[in-house]
Amino acid sequence: MPQPLSSLFVTCQNEEQTVRFAEYLGELLQPGDIIALNGTLGAGKTRFVRAIAHFFGIDETAVSSPTYLIVQSYPAHICLHHFDLYRIRDEEELYGSGCDEFLDGEGVCLIEWAGRFPGFLPKDHLEIAFEVTGENARQLVLSAFGSKHERLVSGLKKQLSEADFQD
Ligand SMILES: Nc1ncnc2c1ncn2[C@@H]1O[C@H](COP(=O)(O)OP(=O)(O)OP(=O)(O)O)[C@@H](O)[C@H]1O
Ligand SMILES: [Mg+2]
């Protein structure tokens, strides 16, 4: 397992803080960014994607866990590609869908359950692991793999030092 170049621990005491943190990340996102979202059922991955979609001016009520589709795309100033790999049986189904094409496109890829297929991700990506620490509390562990995505962790550290999140 490759080691991350940098990490960041973020405590979200409630849903509103998760949304606010997603907006901070939304502000830093650039075309081609790949964000892996891991963590148990109900941990907040889709909620996080909805918050970024809203920040991008997309109707967030349109964003749900894509049940039939592996990936759903939402046009905006940067296109959002929302993947959910939970129901994918194997690599054949994953690659057969052609969804890997988005990974080297001009959009931002937000990939729920990316951890199920580690080989699917390009080396350079950001992982966010969601942990349920209370009814409404979540711990987010961000790990930057590769220099392109390390800028997100350093940018977030700068923003958070002025905000009300605890390490
Ligand atoms: N701090 C928080 N951050 C995010 N979601 C929270 C928080 N507190 C409570 N919630 C609730 O937790 C639930 C998270 O559900 P969500 O669908 O985002 O999970 P998920 O990780 O996408 O699960 P799945 O693996 O099933 O797709 C939502 O109902 C949300 O309202
Ligand atoms: Mg989900």
Coordinates of N, CA and C and ligand atoms in Angstrom, one line a residue:
M1 N 0.9 -1.2 0.0 CA 0.0 0.0 0.0 C 0.9 1.3 0.0
P2 N 0.8 2.1 -1.0 CA 1.6 3.3 -1.0 C 1.2 4.3 0.1
Q3 N 2.2 5.0 0.6 CA 2.0 5.9 1.7 C 1.5 7.3 1.2
P4 N 0.6 7.9 1.9 CA 0.2 9.2 1.4 C 1.3 10.3 1.6
L5 N 1.3 11.3 0.7 CA 2.3 12.3 0.8 C 1.9 13.2 2.0
S6 N 0.6 13.4 2.2 CA 0.2 14.2 3.4 C -1.2 13.8 3.8
S7 N -1.6 14.0 5.0 CA -2.9 13.6 5.6 C -3.5 14.8 6.4
L8 N -4.8 14.7 6.6 CA -5.5 15.7 7.4 C -6.6 15.0 8.1
F9 N -6.8 15.2 9.4 CA -7.9 14.7 10.2 C -8.9 15.8 10.4
V10 N -10.1 15.6 10.1 CA -11.1 16.6 10.3 C -12.3 16.0 11.1
T11 N -12.7 16.7 12.1 CA -13.8 16.3 12.9 C -15.0 17.1 12.6
C12 N -16.1 16.5 12.1 CA -17.3 17.2 11.9 C -18.3 16.8 12.9
Q13 N -18.7 17.7 13.8 CA -19.6 17.4 14.9 C -21.0 17.2 14.5
N14 N -21.4 17.8 13.3 CA -22.7 17.6 12.8 C -22.8 17.7 11.3
E15 N -23.9 17.5 10.7 CA -24.0 17.5 9.3 C -23.6 18.9 8.6
E16 N -24.0 19.9 9.3 CA -23.7 21.3 8.8 C -22.2 21.5 8.7
Q17 N -21.4 20.9 9.6 CA -20.0 21.0 9.5 C -19.4 20.2 8.3
T18 N -20.0 19.1 8.1 CA -19.6 18.2 6.9 C -19.9 19.0 5.7
V19 N -21.0 19.7 5.6 CA -21.4 20.5 4.4 C -20.4 21.6 4.2
R20 N -20.1 22.3 5.3 CA -19.1 23.4 5.2 C -17.8 22.9 4.8
F21 N -17.3 21.8 5.3 CA -16.0 21.3 4.9 C -16.0 20.9 3.4
A22 N -17.1 20.3 3.0 CA -17.2 19.9 1.5 C -17.1 21.2 0.7
E23 N -17.7 22.3 1.1 CA -17.6 23.6 0.4 C -16.2 24.1 0.3
Y24 N -15.4 23.9 1.4 CA -14.0 24.3 1.4 C -13.3 23.5 0.3
L25 N -13.6 22.2 0.2 CA -12.9 21.4 -0.8 C -13.4 21.8 -2.2
G26 N -14.7 22.0 -2.3 CA -15.3 22.4 -3.6 C -14.6 23.6 -4.2
E27 N -14.2 24.5 -3.3 CA -13.5 25.7 -3.7 C -12.1 25.5 -4.3
L28 N -11.5 24.4 -3.9 CA -10.2 24.1 -4.3 C -10.1 23.1 -5.5
L29 N -11.3 22.5 -5.9 CA -11.2 21.5 -6.9 C -10.9 22.0 -8.3
Q30 N -10.2 21.2 -9.0 CA -9.8 21.6 -10.4 C -10.1 20.5 -11.4
P31 N -10.2 20.8 -12.7 CA -10.5 19.7 -13.6 C -9.5 18.6 -13.5
G32 N -10.0 17.4 -13.6 CA -9.1 16.2 -13.5 C -8.9 15.7 -12.1
D33 N -9.4 16.3 -11.1 CA -9.2 15.8 -9.7 C -10.0 14.6 -9.5
I34 N -9.4 13.7 -8.7 CA -10.1 12.4 -8.4 C -10.2 12.2 -6.9
I35 N -11.4 12.1 -6.4 CA -11.6 12.0 -5.0 C -12.2 10.7 -4.6
A36 N -11.5 9.8 -3.9 CA -12.1 8.5 -3.5 C -12.8 8.7 -2.1
L37 N -14.0 8.2 -2.0 CA -14.8 8.4 -0.8 C -15.1 7.0 -0.2
N38 N -14.5 6.7 0.9 CA -14.6 5.4 1.5 C -15.3 5.6 2.9
G39 N -15.7 4.4 3.4 CA -16.4 4.5 4.7 C -17.7 3.7 4.7
T40 N -18.2 3.3 5.8 CA -19.3 2.4 5.9 C -20.6 3.0 5.3
L41 N -21.6 2.1 5.2 CA -22.9 2.5 4.7 C -23.5 3.7 5.7
G42 N -24.0 4.7 5.1 CA -24.5 5.8 5.9 C -23.5 6.7 6.6
A43 N -22.3 6.6 6.2 CA -21.2 7.4 6.8 C -21.3 8.9 6.4
G44 N -21.8 9.1 5.2 CA -21.9 10.5 4.7 C -21.3 10.8 3.4
K45 N -20.9 9.8 2.6 CA -20.3 10.0 1.4 C -21.2 10.7 0.4
T46 N -22.4 10.2 0.2 CA -23.3 10.9 -0.7 C -23.7 12.3 -0.2
R47 N -23.8 12.4 1.1 CA -24.1 13.8 1.6 C -23.0 14.8 1.3
F48 N -21.8 14.3 1.3 CA -20.7 15.1 1.0 C -20.7 15.5 -0.5
V49 N -21.0 14.5 -1.4 CA -21.1 14.8 -2.8 C -22.2 15.8 -3.1
R50 N -23.4 15.6 -2.4 CA -24.5 16.6 -2.6 C -24.0 18.0 -2.2
A51 N -23.2 18.1 -1.2 CA -22.8 19.5 -0.7 C -21.9 20.1 -1.8
I52 N -21.0 19.3 -2.4 CA -20.1 19.8 -3.4 C -21.0 20.2 -4.7
A53 N -21.9 19.3 -5.0 CA -22.8 19.6 -6.1 C -23.5 21.0 -5.9
H54 N -24.0 21.2 -4.7 CA -24.7 22.4 -4.4 C -23.8 23.6 -4.6
F55 N -22.6 23.4 -4.1 CA -21.6 24.5 -4.2 C -21.3 24.8 -5.6
F56 N -21.3 23.8 -6.5 CA -21.1 24.0 -7.9 C -22.3 24.5 -8.7
G57 N -23.4 24.8 -7.9 CA -24.6 25.3 -8.6 C -25.5 24.2 -9.2
I58 N -25.2 23.0 -8.9 CA -26.0 21.8 -9.4 C -27.2 21.6 -8.4
D59 N -28.4 21.2 -8.9 CA -29.5 20.9 -8.0 C -29.1 19.6 -7.2
E60 N -28.9 19.8 -5.9 CA -28.4 18.7 -5.1 C -29.4 17.6 -4.9
T61 N -30.7 18.0 -5.1 CA -31.7 16.9 -4.9 C -31.6 15.9 -6.0
A62 N -31.0 16.3 -7.1 CA -30.8 15.3 -8.2 C -29.7 14.3 -7.9
V63 N -28.9 14.6 -6.9 CA -27.8 13.7 -6.6 C -28.2 12.7 -5.5
S64 N -28.1 11.4 -5.9 CA -28.4 10.3 -5.0 C -27.4 9.3 -5.3
S65 N -27.4 8.2 -4.5 CA -26.5 7.1 -4.8 C -27.0 6.5 -6.2
P66 N -26.2 6.5 -7.2 CA -26.6 6.0 -8.5 C -26.9 4.5 -8.4
T67 N -28.1 4.1 -8.3 CA -28.5 2.7 -8.1 C -28.2 1.8 -9.4
Y68 N -28.7 2.3 -10.5 CA -28.5 1.5 -11.7 C -27.3 1.9 -12.5
L69 N -26.9 3.2 -12.4 CA -25.7 3.6 -13.1 C -24.5 3.6 -12.2
I70 N -23.4 3.2 -12.8 CA -22.1 3.3 -12.0 C -21.7 4.7 -11.8
V71 N -22.0 5.5 -12.8 CA -21.6 6.9 -12.7 C -22.7 7.8 -13.2
Q72 N -22.9 9.0 -12.6 CA -23.8 10.0 -13.1 C -23.0 11.3 -13.2
S73 N -23.2 12.0 -14.3 CA -22.5 13.2 -14.5 C -23.4 14.4 -14.4
Y74 N -22.9 15.5 -13.8 CA -23.7 16.7 -13.6 C -22.8 17.9 -14.2
P75 N -23.3 18.5 -15.3 CA -22.6 19.6 -15.9 C -22.5 20.8 -15.0
A76 N -21.4 21.5 -14.9 CA -21.2 22.7 -14.2 C -20.0 23.4 -14.7
H77 N -19.5 24.4 -14.1 CA -18.2 25.1 -14.6 C -17.1 24.0 -14.7
I78 N -17.1 23.1 -13.8 CA -16.3 21.8 -13.9 C -17.4 20.7 -13.8
C79 N -17.4 19.8 -14.7 CA -18.4 18.7 -14.7 C -18.1 17.8 -13.5
L80 N -19.1 17.4 -12.7 CA -19.0 16.5 -11.6 C -19.4 15.1 -12.1
H81 N -18.5 14.1 -11.9 CA -18.8 12.7 -12.2 C -18.9 12.0 -10.8
H82 N -20.1 11.5 -10.5 CA -20.4 10.9 -9.2 C -20.5 9.4 -9.4
F83 N -19.5 8.6 -8.9 CA -19.5 7.2 -9.1 C -19.9 6.5 -7.8
D84 N -20.5 5.3 -7.9 CA -20.8 4.5 -6.7 C -20.4 3.1 -7.1
L85 N -19.4 2.6 -6.5 CA -18.9 1.2 -6.9 C -19.4 0.1 -5.9
Y86 N -20.4 0.5 -5.1 CA -20.8 -0.5 -4.1 C -21.4 -1.8 -4.7
R87 N -22.2 -1.6 -5.7 CA -22.9 -2.8 -6.3 C -22.1 -3.4 -7.4
I88 N -21.0 -2.9 -7.8 CA -20.2 -3.5 -8.9 C -19.7 -4.9 -8.4
R89 N -19.9 -5.9 -9.2 CA -19.5 -7.3 -8.8 C -18.0 -7.5 -9.0
D90 N -17.5 -7.1 -10.2 CA -16.1 -7.4 -10.4 C -15.5 -6.4 -11.5
E91 N -14.3 -6.6 -11.7 CA -13.6 -5.7 -12.6 C -14.2 -5.7 -14.0
E92 N -14.7 -6.9 -14.4 CA -15.2 -7.0 -15.8 C -16.4 -6.0 -15.9
E93 N -17.3 -6.0 -14.9 CA -18.4 -5.1 -14.9 C -18.0 -3.7 -14.9
L94 N -17.0 -3.4 -14.0 CA -16.5 -2.1 -13.8 C -15.9 -1.5 -15.2
Y95 N -15.0 -2.2 -15.7 CA -14.3 -1.7 -17.0 C -15.2 -1.9 -18.2
G96 N -16.1 -2.9 -18.1 CA -17.1 -3.1 -19.2 C -18.0 -1.9 -19.4
S97 N -18.2 -1.2 -18.3 CA -19.1 0.0 -18.4 C -18.5 1.2 -19.1
G98 N -17.2 1.2 -19.2 CA -16.4 2.3 -19.8 C -16.3 3.5 -18.9
C99 N -16.7 3.3 -17.7 CA -16.7 4.5 -16.8 C -15.2 5.0 -16.5
D100 N -14.2 4.2 -16.7 CA -12.9 4.6 -16.4 C -12.4 5.8 -17.4
E101 N -13.2 6.0 -18.5 CA -12.9 7.1 -19.4 C -12.9 8.4 -18.6
F102 N -13.8 8.6 -17.7 CA -13.9 9.8 -17.0 C -12.7 10.2 -16.1
L103 N -11.9 9.1 -15.8 CA -10.8 9.4 -14.9 C -9.7 10.2 -15.5
D104 N -9.6 10.2 -16.9 CA -8.6 11.1 -17.4 C -9.3 12.2 -18.2
G105 N -10.5 12.6 -17.8 CA -11.2 13.7 -18.5 C -11.0 15.0 -17.8
E106 N -11.8 16.0 -18.2 CA -11.7 17.3 -17.6 C -12.7 17.6 -16.5
G107 N -13.4 16.6 -16.0 CA -14.3 16.8 -14.9 C -13.6 16.4 -13.6
V108 N -14.4 16.5 -12.5 CA -14.0 16.1 -11.2 C -14.7 14.8 -10.9
C109 N -13.9 13.7 -10.5 CA -14.5 12.4 -10.2 C -14.6 12.3 -8.7
L110 N -15.8 12.0 -8.2 CA -16.1 11.7 -6.8 C -16.6 10.3 -6.7
I111 N -15.8 9.4 -6.1 CA -16.0 7.9 -6.3 C -16.3 7.3 -4.9
E112 N -17.6 7.0 -4.7 CA -18.0 6.3 -3.5 C -17.5 4.8 -3.6
W113 N -17.1 4.3 -2.5 CA -16.7 2.9 -2.4 C -15.5 2.6 -3.3
A114 N -14.6 3.6 -3.5 CA -13.5 3.4 -4.4 C -12.6 2.3 -3.8
G115 N -12.6 2.2 -2.5 CA -11.7 1.2 -1.9 C -12.0 -0.3 -2.3
R116 N -13.1 -0.5 -2.9 CA -13.4 -1.9 -3.3 C -12.6 -2.3 -4.5
F117 N -12.1 -1.3 -5.3 CA -11.3 -1.5 -6.5 C -10.1 -0.6 -6.5
P118 N -9.1 -0.9 -5.7 CA -8.0 -0.1 -5.5 C -7.2 0.2 -6.8
G119 N -7.2 -0.8 -7.7 CA -6.5 -0.7 -9.0 C -7.2 0.2 -10.0
F120 N -8.4 0.6 -9.7 CA -9.2 1.5 -10.6 C -8.7 2.9 -10.5
L121 N -8.2 3.3 -9.4 CA -7.8 4.7 -9.2 C -6.4 5.0 -9.8
P122 N -6.3 6.2 -10.4 CA -4.9 6.6 -10.8 C -4.1 6.8 -9.5
K123 N -2.8 6.7 -9.7 CA -1.9 6.8 -8.5 C -2.2 8.1 -7.7
D124 N -2.3 9.2 -8.5 CA -2.5 10.5 -7.9 C -4.0 10.8 -7.7
H125 N -4.3 10.8 -6.4 CA -5.7 11.0 -6.1 C -5.8 11.4 -4.6
L126 N -7.0 11.9 -4.2 CA -7.2 12.2 -2.8 C -8.2 11.2 -2.2
E127 N -7.9 10.6 -1.1 CA -8.9 9.7 -0.4 C -9.5 10.4 0.8
I128 N -10.8 10.3 0.9 CA -11.4 10.7 2.1 C -12.1 9.5 2.8
A129 N -11.7 9.1 4.0 CA -12.3 8.0 4.7 C -13.2 8.6 5.7
F130 N -14.5 8.2 5.7 CA -15.5 8.7 6.6 C -15.7 7.7 7.7
E131 N -15.6 8.1 9.0 CA -15.9 7.2 10.1 C -17.0 7.8 10.9
V132 N -18.0 7.0 11.3 CA -19.1 7.4 12.1 C -18.6 7.4 13.6
T133 N -18.6 8.5 14.2 CA -18.1 8.6 15.6 C -19.2 9.0 16.6
G134 N -20.4 9.2 16.1 CA -21.6 9.5 16.9 C -22.8 9.7 16.0
E135 N -23.9 9.9 16.6 CA -25.1 9.9 15.7 C -25.0 10.9 14.6
N136 N -24.5 12.1 14.9 CA -24.3 13.1 13.8 C -22.8 13.5 13.7
A137 N -21.9 12.8 14.3 CA -20.5 13.2 14.3 C -19.8 12.2 13.3
R138 N -18.9 12.8 12.6 CA -18.1 12.0 11.6 C -16.6 12.5 11.7
Q139 N -15.7 11.5 11.6 CA -14.3 11.9 11.5 C -13.9 11.6 10.0
L140 N -13.3 12.6 9.4 CA -12.9 12.5 8.0 C -11.3 12.4 8.0
V141 N -10.8 11.4 7.4 CA -9.4 11.3 7.3 C -9.0 11.5 5.8
L142 N -8.3 12.5 5.5 CA -7.9 12.8 4.1 C -6.5 12.4 3.9
S143 N -6.2 11.7 2.8 CA -4.9 11.2 2.4 C -4.6 11.6 1.0
A144 N -3.6 12.3 0.8 CA -3.2 12.7 -0.6 C -2.2 11.8 -1.2
F145 N -2.5 11.1 -2.2 CA -1.6 10.2 -2.9 C -1.1 11.0 -4.2
G146 N 0.1 11.5 -4.2 CA 0.5 12.2 -5.5 C 0.5 13.7 -5.3
S147 N 1.4 14.3 -6.0 CA 1.6 15.8 -5.8 C 0.4 16.6 -6.3
K148 N -0.3 16.2 -7.3 CA -1.4 17.0 -7.8 C -2.5 17.2 -6.7
H149 N -2.7 16.1 -6.0 CA -3.8 16.2 -5.0 C -3.3 16.6 -3.6
E150 N -1.9 16.7 -3.4 CA -1.4 17.2 -2.2 C -1.8 18.6 -2.0
R151 N -1.9 19.4 -3.1 CA -2.3 20.8 -3.0 C -3.7 20.9 -2.3
L152 N -4.5 19.9 -2.4 CA -5.9 20.0 -1.8 C -5.7 20.0 -0.3
V153 N -4.9 19.1 0.2 CA -4.6 18.9 1.6 C -4.0 20.2 2.2
S154 N -3.0 20.7 1.5 CA -2.3 21.9 2.0 C -3.3 23.1 1.9
G155 N -4.1 23.2 0.9 CA -5.1 24.3 0.8 C -6.1 24.2 1.9
L156 N -6.5 23.0 2.2 CA -7.5 22.8 3.2 C -7.0 23.1 4.6
K157 N -5.7 22.8 4.8 CA -5.1 23.1 6.1 C -5.1 24.6 6.3
K158 N -4.8 25.3 5.3 CA -4.7 26.8 5.4 C -6.1 27.3 5.8
Q159 N -7.1 26.8 5.0 CA -8.5 27.3 5.3 C -9.0 26.9 6.7
L160 N -8.6 25.7 7.1 CA -9.2 25.2 8.4 C -8.5 25.9 9.6
S161 N -7.3 26.4 9.4 CA -6.6 27.0 10.5 C -7.4 28.3 10.9
E162 N -8.2 28.8 10.0 CA -9.0 30.0 10.3 C -10.4 29.6 10.6
A163 N -10.8 28.3 10.6 CA -12.1 27.9 10.8 C -12.2 27.0 12.1
D164 N -13.5 26.6 12.3 CA -13.8 26.0 13.6 C -13.9 24.5 13.5
F165 N -12.8 23.9 13.0 CA -12.7 22.4 13.0 C -11.6 22.0 13.8
Q166 N -11.7 20.8 14.5 CA -10.7 20.3 15.3 C -9.9 19.2 14.6
D167 N -8.6 19.1 14.9 CA -7.8 18.0 14.4 C -8.0 16.8 15.2
Ligands
LIG1 N1 -21.9 14.9 10.3 C1 -22.6 14.3 9.3 N2 -22.0 14.2 8.0 C2 -22.7 13.6 7.0 N3 -23.9 13.0 7.1 C3 -24.5 13.0 8.4 C4 -23.9 13.6 9.5 N4 -24.7 13.5 10.5 C5 -25.7 12.8 10.1 N5 -25.6 12.5 8.8 C6 -26.6 11.7 8.1 O1 -26.0 10.5 7.8 C7 -26.5 10.0 6.5 C8 -25.4 9.8 5.5 O2 -26.0 9.1 4.4 P1 -25.2 9.0 3.1 O3 -26.2 8.5 2.1 O4 -24.5 10.3 2.7 O5 -24.2 7.9 3.4 P2 -23.2 7.1 2.4 O6 -21.8 7.1 3.1 O7 -23.3 7.7 1.0 O8 -23.8 5.6 2.4 P3 -23.8 4.5 1.3 O9 -22.5 3.7 1.5 O10 -25.0 3.7 1.6 O11 -23.9 5.1 0.0 C9 -27.5 11.0 6.0 O12 -28.8 10.6 6.4 C10 -27.1 12.3 6.8 O13 -28.2 13.1 7.0
MG2 MG -23.8 6.8 -0.8

